[in-house]
Tab-separated table of C-alpha atoms in Angstrom:
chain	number	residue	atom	x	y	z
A	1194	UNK	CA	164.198	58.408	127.218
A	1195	UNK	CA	165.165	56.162	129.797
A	1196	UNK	CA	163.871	57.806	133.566
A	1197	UNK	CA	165.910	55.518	135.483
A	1198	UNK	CA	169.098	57.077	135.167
A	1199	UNK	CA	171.450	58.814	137.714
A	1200	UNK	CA	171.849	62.020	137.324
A	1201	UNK	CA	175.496	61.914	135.487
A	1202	UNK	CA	173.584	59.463	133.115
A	1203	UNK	CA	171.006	61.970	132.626
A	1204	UNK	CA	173.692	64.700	131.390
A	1205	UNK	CA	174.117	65.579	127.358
A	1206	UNK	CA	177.970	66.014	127.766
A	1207	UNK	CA	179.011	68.259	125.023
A	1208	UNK	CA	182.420	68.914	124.296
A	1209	UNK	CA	183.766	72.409	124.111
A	1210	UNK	CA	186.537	73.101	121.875
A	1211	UNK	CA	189.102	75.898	123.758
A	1212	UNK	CA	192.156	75.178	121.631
A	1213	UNK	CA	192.531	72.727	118.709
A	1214	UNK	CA	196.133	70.809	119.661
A	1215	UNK	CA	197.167	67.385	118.443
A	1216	UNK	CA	199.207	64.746	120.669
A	1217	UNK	CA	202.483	63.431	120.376
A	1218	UNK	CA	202.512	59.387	120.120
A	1219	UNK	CA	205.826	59.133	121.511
A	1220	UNK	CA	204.356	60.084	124.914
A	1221	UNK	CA	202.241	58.310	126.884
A	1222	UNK	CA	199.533	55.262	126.195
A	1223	UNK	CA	196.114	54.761	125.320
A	1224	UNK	CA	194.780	53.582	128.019
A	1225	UNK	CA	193.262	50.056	126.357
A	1226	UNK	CA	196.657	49.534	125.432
A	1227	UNK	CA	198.683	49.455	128.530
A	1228	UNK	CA	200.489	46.425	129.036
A	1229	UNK	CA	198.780	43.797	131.383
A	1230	UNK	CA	201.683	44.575	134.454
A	1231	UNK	CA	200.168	48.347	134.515
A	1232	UNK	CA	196.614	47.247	134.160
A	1233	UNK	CA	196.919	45.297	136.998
A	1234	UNK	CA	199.195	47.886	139.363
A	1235	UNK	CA	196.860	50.434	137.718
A	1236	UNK	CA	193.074	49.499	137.305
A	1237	UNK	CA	189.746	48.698	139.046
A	1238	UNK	CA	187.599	45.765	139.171
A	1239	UNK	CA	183.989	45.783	138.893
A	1240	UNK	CA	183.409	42.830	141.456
A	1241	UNK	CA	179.702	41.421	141.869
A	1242	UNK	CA	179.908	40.967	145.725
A	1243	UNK	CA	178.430	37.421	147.155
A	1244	UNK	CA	177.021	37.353	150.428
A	1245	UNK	CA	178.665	36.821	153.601
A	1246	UNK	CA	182.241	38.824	153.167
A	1247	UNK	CA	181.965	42.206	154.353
A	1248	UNK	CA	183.271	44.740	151.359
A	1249	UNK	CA	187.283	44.357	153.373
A	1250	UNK	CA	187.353	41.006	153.271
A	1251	UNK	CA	186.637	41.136	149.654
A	1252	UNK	CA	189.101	43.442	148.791
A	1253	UNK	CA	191.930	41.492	150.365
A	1254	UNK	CA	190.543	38.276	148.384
A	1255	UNK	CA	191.225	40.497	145.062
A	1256	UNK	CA	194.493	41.856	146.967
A	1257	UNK	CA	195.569	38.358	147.367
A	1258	UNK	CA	194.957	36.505	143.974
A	1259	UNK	CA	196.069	39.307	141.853
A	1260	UNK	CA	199.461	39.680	144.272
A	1261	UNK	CA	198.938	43.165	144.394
A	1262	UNK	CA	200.607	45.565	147.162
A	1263	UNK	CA	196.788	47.128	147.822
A	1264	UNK	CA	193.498	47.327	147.157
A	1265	UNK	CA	190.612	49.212	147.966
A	1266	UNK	CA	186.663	48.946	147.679
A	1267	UNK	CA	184.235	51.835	146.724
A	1268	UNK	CA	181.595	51.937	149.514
A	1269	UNK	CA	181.174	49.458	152.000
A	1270	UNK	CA	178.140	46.887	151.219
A	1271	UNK	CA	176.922	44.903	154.370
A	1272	UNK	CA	177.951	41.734	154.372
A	1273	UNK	CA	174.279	40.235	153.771
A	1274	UNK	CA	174.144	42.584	150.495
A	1275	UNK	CA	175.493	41.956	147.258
A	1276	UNK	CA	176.127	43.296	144.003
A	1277	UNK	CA	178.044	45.973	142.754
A	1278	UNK	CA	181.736	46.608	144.239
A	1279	UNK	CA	184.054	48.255	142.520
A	1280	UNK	CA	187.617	47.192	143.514
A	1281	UNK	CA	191.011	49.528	142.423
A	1282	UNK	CA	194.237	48.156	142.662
A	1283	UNK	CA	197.608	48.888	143.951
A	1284	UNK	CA	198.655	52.768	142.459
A	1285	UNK	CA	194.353	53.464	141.521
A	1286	UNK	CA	193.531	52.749	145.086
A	1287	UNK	CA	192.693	56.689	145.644
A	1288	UNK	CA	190.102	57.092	142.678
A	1289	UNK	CA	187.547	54.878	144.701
A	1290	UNK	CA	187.091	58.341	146.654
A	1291	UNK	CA	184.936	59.590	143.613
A	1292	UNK	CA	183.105	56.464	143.355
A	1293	UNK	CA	182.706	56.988	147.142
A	1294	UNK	CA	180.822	60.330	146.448
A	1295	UNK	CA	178.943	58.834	143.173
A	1296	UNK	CA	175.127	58.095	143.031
A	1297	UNK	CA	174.091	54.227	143.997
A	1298	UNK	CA	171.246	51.946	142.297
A	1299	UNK	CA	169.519	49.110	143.871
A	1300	UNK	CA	167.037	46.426	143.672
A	1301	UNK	CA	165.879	44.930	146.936
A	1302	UNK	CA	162.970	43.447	148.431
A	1303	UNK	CA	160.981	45.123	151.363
A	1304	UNK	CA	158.735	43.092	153.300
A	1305	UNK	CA	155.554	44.810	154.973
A	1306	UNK	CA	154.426	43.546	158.597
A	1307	UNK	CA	150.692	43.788	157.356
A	1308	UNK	CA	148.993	43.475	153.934
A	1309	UNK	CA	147.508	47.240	152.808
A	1310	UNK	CA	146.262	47.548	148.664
A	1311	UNK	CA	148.467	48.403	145.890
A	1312	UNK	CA	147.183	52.170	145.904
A	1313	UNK	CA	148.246	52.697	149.839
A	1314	UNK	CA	151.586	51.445	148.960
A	1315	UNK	CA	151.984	53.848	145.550
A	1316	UNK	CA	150.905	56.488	147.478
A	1317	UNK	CA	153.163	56.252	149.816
A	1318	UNK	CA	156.427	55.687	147.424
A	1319	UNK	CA	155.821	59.499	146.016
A	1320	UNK	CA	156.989	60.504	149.516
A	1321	UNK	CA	160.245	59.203	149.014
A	1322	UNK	CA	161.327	61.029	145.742
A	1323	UNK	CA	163.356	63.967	146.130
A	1324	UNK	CA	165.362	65.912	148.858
A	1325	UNK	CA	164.820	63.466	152.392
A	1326	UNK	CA	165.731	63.244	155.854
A	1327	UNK	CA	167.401	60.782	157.317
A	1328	UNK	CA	169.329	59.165	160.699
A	1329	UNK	CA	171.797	56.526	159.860
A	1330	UNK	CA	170.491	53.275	161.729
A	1331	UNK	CA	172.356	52.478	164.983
A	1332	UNK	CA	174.879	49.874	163.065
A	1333	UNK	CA	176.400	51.952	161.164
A	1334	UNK	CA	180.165	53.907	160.403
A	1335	UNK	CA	178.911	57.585	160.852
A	1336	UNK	CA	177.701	59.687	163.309
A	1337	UNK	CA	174.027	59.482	164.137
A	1338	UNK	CA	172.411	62.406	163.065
A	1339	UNK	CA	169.801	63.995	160.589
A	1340	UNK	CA	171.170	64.374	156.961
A	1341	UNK	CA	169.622	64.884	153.822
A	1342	UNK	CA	169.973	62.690	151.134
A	1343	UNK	CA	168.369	62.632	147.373
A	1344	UNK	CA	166.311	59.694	145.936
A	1345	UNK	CA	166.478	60.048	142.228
A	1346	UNK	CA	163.595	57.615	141.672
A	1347	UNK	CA	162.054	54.777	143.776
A	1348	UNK	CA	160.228	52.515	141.885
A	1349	UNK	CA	157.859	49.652	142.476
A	1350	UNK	CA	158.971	46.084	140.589
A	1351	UNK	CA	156.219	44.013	141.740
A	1352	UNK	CA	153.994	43.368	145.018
A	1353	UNK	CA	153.136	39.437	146.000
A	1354	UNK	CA	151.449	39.599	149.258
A	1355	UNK	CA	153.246	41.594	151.723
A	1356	UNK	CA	156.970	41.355	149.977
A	1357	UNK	CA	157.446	44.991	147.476
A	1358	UNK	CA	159.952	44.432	144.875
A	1359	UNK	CA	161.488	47.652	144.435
A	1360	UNK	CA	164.657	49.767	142.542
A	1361	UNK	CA	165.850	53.015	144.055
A	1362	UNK	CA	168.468	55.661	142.731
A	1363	UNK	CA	170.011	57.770	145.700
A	1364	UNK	CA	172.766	60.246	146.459
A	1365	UNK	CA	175.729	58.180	148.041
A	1366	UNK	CA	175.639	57.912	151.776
A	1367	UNK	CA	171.596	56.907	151.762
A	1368	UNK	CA	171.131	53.766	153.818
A	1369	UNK	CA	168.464	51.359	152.137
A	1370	UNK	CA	167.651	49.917	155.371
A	1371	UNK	CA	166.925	53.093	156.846
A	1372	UNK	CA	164.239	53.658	153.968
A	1373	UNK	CA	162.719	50.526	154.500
A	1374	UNK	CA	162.100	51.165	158.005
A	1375	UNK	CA	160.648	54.523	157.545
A	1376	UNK	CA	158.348	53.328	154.374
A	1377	UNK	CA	157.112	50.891	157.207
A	1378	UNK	CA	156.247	53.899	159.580
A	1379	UNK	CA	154.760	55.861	156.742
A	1380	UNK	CA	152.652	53.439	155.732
A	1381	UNK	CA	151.424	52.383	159.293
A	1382	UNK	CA	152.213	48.664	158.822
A	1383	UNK	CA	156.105	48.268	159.684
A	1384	UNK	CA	158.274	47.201	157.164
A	1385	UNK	CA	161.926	45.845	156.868
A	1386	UNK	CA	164.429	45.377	154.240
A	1387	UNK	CA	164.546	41.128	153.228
A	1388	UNK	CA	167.369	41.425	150.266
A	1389	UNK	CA	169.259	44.018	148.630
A	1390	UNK	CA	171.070	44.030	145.615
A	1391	UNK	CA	173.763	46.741	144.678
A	1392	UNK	CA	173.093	47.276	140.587
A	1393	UNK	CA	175.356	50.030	140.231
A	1394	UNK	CA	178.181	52.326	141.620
A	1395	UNK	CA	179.093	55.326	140.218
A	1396	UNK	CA	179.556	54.273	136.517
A	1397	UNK	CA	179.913	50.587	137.119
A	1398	UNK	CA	176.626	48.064	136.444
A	1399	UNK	CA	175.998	45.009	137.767
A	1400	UNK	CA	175.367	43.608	134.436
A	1401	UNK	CA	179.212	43.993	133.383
A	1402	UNK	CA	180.678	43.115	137.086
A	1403	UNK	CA	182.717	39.313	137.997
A	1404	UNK	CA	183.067	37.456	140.185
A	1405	UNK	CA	185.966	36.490	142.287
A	1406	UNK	CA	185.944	33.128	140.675
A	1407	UNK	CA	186.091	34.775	137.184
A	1408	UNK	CA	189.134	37.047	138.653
A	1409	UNK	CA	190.752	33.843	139.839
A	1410	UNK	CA	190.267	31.869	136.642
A	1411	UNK	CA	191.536	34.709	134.290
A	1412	UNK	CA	194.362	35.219	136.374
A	1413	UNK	CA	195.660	31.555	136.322
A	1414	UNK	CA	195.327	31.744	132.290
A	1415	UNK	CA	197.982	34.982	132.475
A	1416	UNK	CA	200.190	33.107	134.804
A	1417	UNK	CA	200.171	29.374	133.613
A	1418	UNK	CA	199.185	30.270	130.086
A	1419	UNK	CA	200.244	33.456	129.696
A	1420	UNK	CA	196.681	34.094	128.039
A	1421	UNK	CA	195.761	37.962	128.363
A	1422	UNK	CA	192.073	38.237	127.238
A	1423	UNK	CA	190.205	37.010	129.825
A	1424	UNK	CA	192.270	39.405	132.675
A	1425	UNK	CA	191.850	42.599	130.230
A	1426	UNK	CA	187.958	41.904	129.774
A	1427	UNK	CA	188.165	41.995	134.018
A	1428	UNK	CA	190.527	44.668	135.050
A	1429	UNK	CA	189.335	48.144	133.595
A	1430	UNK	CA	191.666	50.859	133.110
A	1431	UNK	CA	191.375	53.704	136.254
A	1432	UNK	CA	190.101	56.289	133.945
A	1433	UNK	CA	186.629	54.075	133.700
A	1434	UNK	CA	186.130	55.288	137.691
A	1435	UNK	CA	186.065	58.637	136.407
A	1436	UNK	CA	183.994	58.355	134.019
A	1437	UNK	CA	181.022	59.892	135.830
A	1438	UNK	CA	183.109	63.001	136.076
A	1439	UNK	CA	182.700	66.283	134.084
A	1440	UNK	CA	186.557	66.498	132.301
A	1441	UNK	CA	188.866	68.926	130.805
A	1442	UNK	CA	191.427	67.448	128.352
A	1443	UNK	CA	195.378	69.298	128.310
A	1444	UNK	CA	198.226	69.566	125.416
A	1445	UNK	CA	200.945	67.447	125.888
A	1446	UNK	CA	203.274	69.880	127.120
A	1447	UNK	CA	200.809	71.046	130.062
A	1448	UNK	CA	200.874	67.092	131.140
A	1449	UNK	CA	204.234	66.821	133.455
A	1450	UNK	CA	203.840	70.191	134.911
A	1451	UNK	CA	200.239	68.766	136.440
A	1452	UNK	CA	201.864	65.731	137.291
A	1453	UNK	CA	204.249	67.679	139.766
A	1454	UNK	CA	201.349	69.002	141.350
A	1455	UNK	CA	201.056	72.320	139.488
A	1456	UNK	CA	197.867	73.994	139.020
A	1457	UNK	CA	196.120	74.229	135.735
A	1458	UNK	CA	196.332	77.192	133.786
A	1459	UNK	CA	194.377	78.293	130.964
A	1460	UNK	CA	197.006	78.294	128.125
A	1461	UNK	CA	197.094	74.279	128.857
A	1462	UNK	CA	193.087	73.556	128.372
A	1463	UNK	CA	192.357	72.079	124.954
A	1464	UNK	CA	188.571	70.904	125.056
A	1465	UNK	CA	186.100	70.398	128.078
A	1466	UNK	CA	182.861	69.118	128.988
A	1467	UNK	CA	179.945	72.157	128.637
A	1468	UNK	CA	178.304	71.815	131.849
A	1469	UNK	CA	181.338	72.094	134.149
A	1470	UNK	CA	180.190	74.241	137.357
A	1471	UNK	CA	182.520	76.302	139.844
A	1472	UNK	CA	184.002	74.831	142.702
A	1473	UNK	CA	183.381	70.989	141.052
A	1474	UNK	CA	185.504	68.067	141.023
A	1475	UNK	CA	186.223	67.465	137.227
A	1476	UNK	CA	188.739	64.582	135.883
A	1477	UNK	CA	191.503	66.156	134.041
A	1478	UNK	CA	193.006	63.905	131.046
A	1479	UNK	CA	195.162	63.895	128.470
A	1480	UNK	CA	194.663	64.098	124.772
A	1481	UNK	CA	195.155	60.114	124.518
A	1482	UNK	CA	192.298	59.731	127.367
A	1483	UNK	CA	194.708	58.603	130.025
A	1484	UNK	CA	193.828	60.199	133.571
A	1485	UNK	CA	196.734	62.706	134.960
A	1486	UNK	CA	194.670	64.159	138.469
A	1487	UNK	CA	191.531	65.379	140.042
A	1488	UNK	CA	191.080	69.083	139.990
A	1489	UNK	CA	188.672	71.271	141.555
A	1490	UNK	CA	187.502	74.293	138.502
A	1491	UNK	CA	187.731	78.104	139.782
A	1492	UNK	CA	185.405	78.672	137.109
A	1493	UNK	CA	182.283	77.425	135.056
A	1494	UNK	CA	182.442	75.870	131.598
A	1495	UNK	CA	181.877	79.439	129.784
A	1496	UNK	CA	184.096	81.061	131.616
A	1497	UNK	CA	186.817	78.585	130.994
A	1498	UNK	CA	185.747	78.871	127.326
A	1499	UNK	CA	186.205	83.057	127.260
A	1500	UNK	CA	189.373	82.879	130.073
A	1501	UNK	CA	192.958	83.397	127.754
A	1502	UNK	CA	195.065	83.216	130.580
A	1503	UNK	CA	195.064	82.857	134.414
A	1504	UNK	CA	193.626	79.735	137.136
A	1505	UNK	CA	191.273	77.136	135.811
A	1506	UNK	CA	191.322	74.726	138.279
A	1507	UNK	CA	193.388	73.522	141.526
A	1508	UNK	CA	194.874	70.401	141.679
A	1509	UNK	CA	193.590	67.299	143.972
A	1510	UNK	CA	195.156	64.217	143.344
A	1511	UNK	CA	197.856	63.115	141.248
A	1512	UNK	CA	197.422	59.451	139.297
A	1513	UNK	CA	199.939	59.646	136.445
A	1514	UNK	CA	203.676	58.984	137.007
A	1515	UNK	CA	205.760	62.127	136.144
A	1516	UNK	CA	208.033	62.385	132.995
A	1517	UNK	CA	206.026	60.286	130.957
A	1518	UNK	CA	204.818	63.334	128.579
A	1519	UNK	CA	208.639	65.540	128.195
């Protein structure tokens, strides 16, 4: 098994069968098959980031070549980092707050002040797995003071001279930099952080990100050429930001009611995910996979399972329009 995994990637997500219900095809869309107007007022970009922008400026670049009314990034990447940055569009713009909370890989290159042997420099990574503590450097958006933060793994690439190729996995909110800095201290030689690369956000790799270039390119073909494949391999469907989420799928006629902001009930669930916990943000979708809000669960997956009737979960955020399921 692959150890380099965040811990969503790590999960055996086993689906729990509450209530077998079918869905009605005369309501609603898969969501690979939404025209390209909704995939575009609709759907997130996974953008590979180039250095110099700051993560704003790039989302007003995507803002302005797709001729969208907004468009908002997924966790701000300095403007000397690259990589990974997810990018949703126009109505989506709101489900970049779960990527916001979603764990972060990246590659980088750390750069000691003096030369020490492999060993010193292994030994020293083991103290950065795991719960840490951590102040936010002075440039930064939040408030300086210690948090904790969780390194899933740390891992050594390769070491020429004093430069440390490195990976990390990390709860959102760790600041690479920061690590660097205190590796350096650790290690009694000073260290600083030369490159960084942003691999992946949430559920998004850097292996299946674009470019702006590419965005700009497929877009012309839609509008001059009214060729559609290139935009639909670039502009993902919202429900691929929440795919890191734990979900619970509805019937059809529980769909609307959710969409007006009701709560969800138990007589609605169909299937869910087994290792849903209390009190978590779960994605809750139709039986066609299309997302209708953000909920957070009164209850854990068992007790979901056993529950006939009364509150399942509360609802968050609202994505899908209402009166599409009736």
């Amino acid at each position: 098994m692959q150890k380099d995994l965040l811990p969503f990637e790590r999960e055996h997500r086993d689906i729990l069968i509450k209530k077998e219900a079918t869905t009605d095809q005369n309501f609603g869309c898969d969501p690979n098959k939404r025209t390209v107007e909704k995939l575009i007022s609709y759907g997130v970009v996974n953008l590979n980031k180039p250095q110099g922008p700051t993560s704003h400026q790039i989302s007003d670049y995507v803002q302005k070549i797709l001729g969208v009314a907004k468009a908002g990034h997924s966790g701000t990447l300095d403007p000397n980092v690259t990589g990974c940055l997810p990018i949703a569009l126009d109505k989506a713009t709101r489900i970049v707050q779960t990527l916001l909370i979603a764990g972060k890989e990246y590659v980088g290159v750390m750069h000691l002040h003096k030369e020490v042997t492999k060993d010193e420099i292994e030994s020293v990574f083991k103290n950065f797995l795991g719960k840490i503590n951590q102040i936010p450097p002075r440039k930064s958006a939040v408030k300086r003071q210690m948090r904790e933060r969780e390194i899933y793994y740390f891992n050594i690439l390769e070491i020429e001279d004093k430069d440390i190729l490195f990976k990390i996995g990390c709860q959102a909110g760790t600041y690479i930099r920061k690590i660097c800095d205190d590796f350096g201290k650790k290690l009694g030689t000073g260290a600083h952080m030369a490159e960084l690369i942003r691999t992946k956000a949430g559920p998004f790799k850097i292996e299946e990100s674009f470019t702006l270039h590419d965005l700009n390119d497929a877009y012309s073909l839609l509008k001059n050429e009214n060729k559609e494949k290139e935009i639909r391999r670039i502009i993902l469907p919202i429900e691929k930001g929440v795919e890191h989420l734990n979900k619970i799928w509805v019937t059809d006629k529980t769909v609307n009611n959710l969409c007006h902001g009701a709560d969800l009930f138990s007589p609605g669930v169909s299937k869910l995910h087994k290792n849903i916990d209390k009190n978590e943000l779960v994605a809750i979708m139709t039986l066609k996979e299309e997302l209708i809000c953000l909920a957070e669960t009164e209850l854990n997956s068992e007790e979901i399972l056993k529950k006939e009737k009364g509150l399942i979960a509360k609802t968050k955020k609202v994505f899908m329009e209402r009166n599409i399921y009736t």
